[in-house]
Short mmCIF file of C-alpha atoms in Angstrom, two decimals:
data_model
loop_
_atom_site.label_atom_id
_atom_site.label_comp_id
_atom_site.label_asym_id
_atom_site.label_seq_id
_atom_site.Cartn_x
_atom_site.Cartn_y
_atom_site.Cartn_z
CA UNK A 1329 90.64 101.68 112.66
CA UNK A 1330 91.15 104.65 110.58
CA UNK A 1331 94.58 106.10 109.93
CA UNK A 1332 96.91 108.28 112.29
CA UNK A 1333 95.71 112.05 111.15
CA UNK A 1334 98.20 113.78 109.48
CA UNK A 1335 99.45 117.18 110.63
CA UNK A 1336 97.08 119.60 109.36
CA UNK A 1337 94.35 116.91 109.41
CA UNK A 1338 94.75 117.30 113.11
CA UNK A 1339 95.29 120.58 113.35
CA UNK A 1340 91.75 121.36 111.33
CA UNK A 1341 90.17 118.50 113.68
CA UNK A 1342 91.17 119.61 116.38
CA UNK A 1343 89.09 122.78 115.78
CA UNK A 1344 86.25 120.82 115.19
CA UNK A 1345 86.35 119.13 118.26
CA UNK A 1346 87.00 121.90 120.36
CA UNK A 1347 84.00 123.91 118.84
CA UNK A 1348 81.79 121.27 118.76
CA UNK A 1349 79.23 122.70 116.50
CA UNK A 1350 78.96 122.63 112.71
CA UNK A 1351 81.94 124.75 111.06
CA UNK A 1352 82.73 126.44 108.35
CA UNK A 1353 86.08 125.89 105.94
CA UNK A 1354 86.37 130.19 106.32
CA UNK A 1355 86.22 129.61 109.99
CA UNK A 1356 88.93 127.14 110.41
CA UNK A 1357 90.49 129.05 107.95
CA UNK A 1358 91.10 132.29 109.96
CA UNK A 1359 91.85 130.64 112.85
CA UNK A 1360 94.76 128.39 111.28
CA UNK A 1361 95.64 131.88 109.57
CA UNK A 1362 96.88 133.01 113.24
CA UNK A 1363 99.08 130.50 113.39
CA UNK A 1364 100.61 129.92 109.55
CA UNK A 1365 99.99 131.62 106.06
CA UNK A 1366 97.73 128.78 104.43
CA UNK A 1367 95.47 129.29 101.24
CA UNK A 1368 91.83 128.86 101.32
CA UNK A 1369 91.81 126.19 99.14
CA UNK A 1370 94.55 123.96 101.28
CA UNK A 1371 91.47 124.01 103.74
CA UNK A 1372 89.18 123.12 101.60
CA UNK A 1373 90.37 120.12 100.10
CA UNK A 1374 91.60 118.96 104.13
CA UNK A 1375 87.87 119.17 105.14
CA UNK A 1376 86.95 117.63 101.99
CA UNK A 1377 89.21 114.84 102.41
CA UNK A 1378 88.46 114.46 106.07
CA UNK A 1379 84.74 114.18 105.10
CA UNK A 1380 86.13 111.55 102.09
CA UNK A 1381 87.83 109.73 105.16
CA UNK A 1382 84.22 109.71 107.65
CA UNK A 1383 85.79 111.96 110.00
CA UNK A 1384 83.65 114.60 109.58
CA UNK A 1385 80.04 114.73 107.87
CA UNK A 1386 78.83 118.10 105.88
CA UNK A 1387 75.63 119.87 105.60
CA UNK A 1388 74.98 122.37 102.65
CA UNK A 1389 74.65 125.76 104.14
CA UNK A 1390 73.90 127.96 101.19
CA UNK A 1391 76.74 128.25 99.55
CA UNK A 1392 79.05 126.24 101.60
CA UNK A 1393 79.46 123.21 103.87
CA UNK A 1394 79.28 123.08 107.52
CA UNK A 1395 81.23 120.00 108.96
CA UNK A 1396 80.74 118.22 112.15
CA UNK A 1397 82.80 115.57 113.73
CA UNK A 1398 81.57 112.09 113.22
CA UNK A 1399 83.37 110.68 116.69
CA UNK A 1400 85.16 112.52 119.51
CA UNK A 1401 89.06 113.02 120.12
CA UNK A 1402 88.63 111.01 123.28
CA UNK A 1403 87.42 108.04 120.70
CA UNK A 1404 90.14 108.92 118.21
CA UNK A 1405 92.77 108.77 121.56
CA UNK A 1406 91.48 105.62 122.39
CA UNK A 1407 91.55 103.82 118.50
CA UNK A 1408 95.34 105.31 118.18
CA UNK A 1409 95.87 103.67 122.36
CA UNK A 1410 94.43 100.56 120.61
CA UNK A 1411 95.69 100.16 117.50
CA UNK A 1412 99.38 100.86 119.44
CA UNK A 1413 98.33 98.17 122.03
CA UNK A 1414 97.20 95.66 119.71
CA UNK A 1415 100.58 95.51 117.34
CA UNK A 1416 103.03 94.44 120.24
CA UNK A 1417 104.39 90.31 120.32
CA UNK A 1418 103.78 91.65 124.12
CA UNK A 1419 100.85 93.51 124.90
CA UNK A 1420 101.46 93.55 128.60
CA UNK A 1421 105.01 94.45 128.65
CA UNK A 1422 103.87 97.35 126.60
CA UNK A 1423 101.05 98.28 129.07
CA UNK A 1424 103.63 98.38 131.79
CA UNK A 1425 105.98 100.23 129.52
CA UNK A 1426 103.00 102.66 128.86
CA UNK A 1427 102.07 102.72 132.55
CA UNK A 1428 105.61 103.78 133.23
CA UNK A 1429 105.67 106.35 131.28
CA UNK A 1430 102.47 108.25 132.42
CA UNK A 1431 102.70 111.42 134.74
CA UNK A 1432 101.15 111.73 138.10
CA UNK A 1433 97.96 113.62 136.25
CA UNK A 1434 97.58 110.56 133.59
CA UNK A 1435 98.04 107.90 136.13
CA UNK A 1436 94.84 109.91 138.35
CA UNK A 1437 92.90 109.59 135.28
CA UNK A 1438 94.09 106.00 134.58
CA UNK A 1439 92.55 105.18 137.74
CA UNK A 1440 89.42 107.68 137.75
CA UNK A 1441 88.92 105.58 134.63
CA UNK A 1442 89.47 102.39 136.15
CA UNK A 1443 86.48 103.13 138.92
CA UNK A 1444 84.73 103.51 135.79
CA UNK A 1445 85.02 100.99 133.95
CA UNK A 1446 85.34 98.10 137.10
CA UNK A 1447 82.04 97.22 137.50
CA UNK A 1448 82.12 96.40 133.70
CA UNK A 1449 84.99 93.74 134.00
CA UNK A 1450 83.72 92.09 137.29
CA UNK A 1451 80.41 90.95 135.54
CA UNK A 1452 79.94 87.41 134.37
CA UNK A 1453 79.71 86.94 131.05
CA UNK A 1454 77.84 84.11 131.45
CA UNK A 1455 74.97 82.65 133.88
CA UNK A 1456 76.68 80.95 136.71
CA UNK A 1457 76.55 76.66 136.31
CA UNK A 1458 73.61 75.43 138.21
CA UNK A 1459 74.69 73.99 141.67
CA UNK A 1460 72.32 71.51 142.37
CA UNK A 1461 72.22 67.92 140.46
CA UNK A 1462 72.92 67.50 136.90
CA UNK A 1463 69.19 65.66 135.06
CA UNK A 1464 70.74 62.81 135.52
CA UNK A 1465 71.56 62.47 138.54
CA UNK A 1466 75.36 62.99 138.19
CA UNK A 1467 76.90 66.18 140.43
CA UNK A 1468 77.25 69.29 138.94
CA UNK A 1469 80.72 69.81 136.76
CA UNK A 1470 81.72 66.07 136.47
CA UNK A 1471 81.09 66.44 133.09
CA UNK A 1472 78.94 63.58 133.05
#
């Protein structure tokens, strides 16, 4: 999984995502501009180093780059939820702690999500064992 995003990492991807079209380091630029006094280049090199990461891919538009997100922030959510999940000696105490934590809003779209993704968990990985006799005679699941 890739690395947290810094904070004006996220700040420039979060643009990204919420535009969701190919963008300009000018762009971004004036918008971060209504928010902090930040140089051109500072952008620049983010975007470049974003793209230098795989978080965003680039497209020569005369004499610039337009950048596009590679993944969503939903799928960056999810790797950080992940990546969180899988470095606890408890991974179900932290769920519950997690679980505990979440508002009334979070725990609707826990389950919203869970409607979702149900059908997914409740199919068999496998073909059922055949029921009838074993080739040789012996009943099924003996291990004969």
């Amino acid at each position: 999984m890739p690395r947290q995003l810094g904070e004006l990492e996220d700040a420039v991807m979060t643009r990204v995502w919420q535009w969701n079209r190919p963008v300009t380091v000018r762009e971004v630029l004036e918008d971060l501009q209504q928010e902090r006094s930040i140089a051109y280049t500072t952008v620049m090199t983010v975007m470049d180093n974003l793209h230098q990461k795989g978080w965003v891919r680039r497209e020569v538009d005369g004499r610039a780059y337009r950048y596009t997100a590679v993944s969503t922030r939903a799928a960056y959510s999810a790797a950080l939820m992940n990546e969180a999940w899988s470095r606890s000696d408890n991974p179900a105490a932290a769920l519950v702690a997690f679980f505990g934590m979440m508002s009334a809003e979070q725990r609707e779209a826990l389950q919203d999500a869970m409607r979702i993704v149900a059908p997914t968990f409740s199919e068999p990985s496998a073909p059922p064992p055949h029921e009838g006799p074993a080739a040789d005679g012996a009943p099924s699941g003996t291990g004969r």
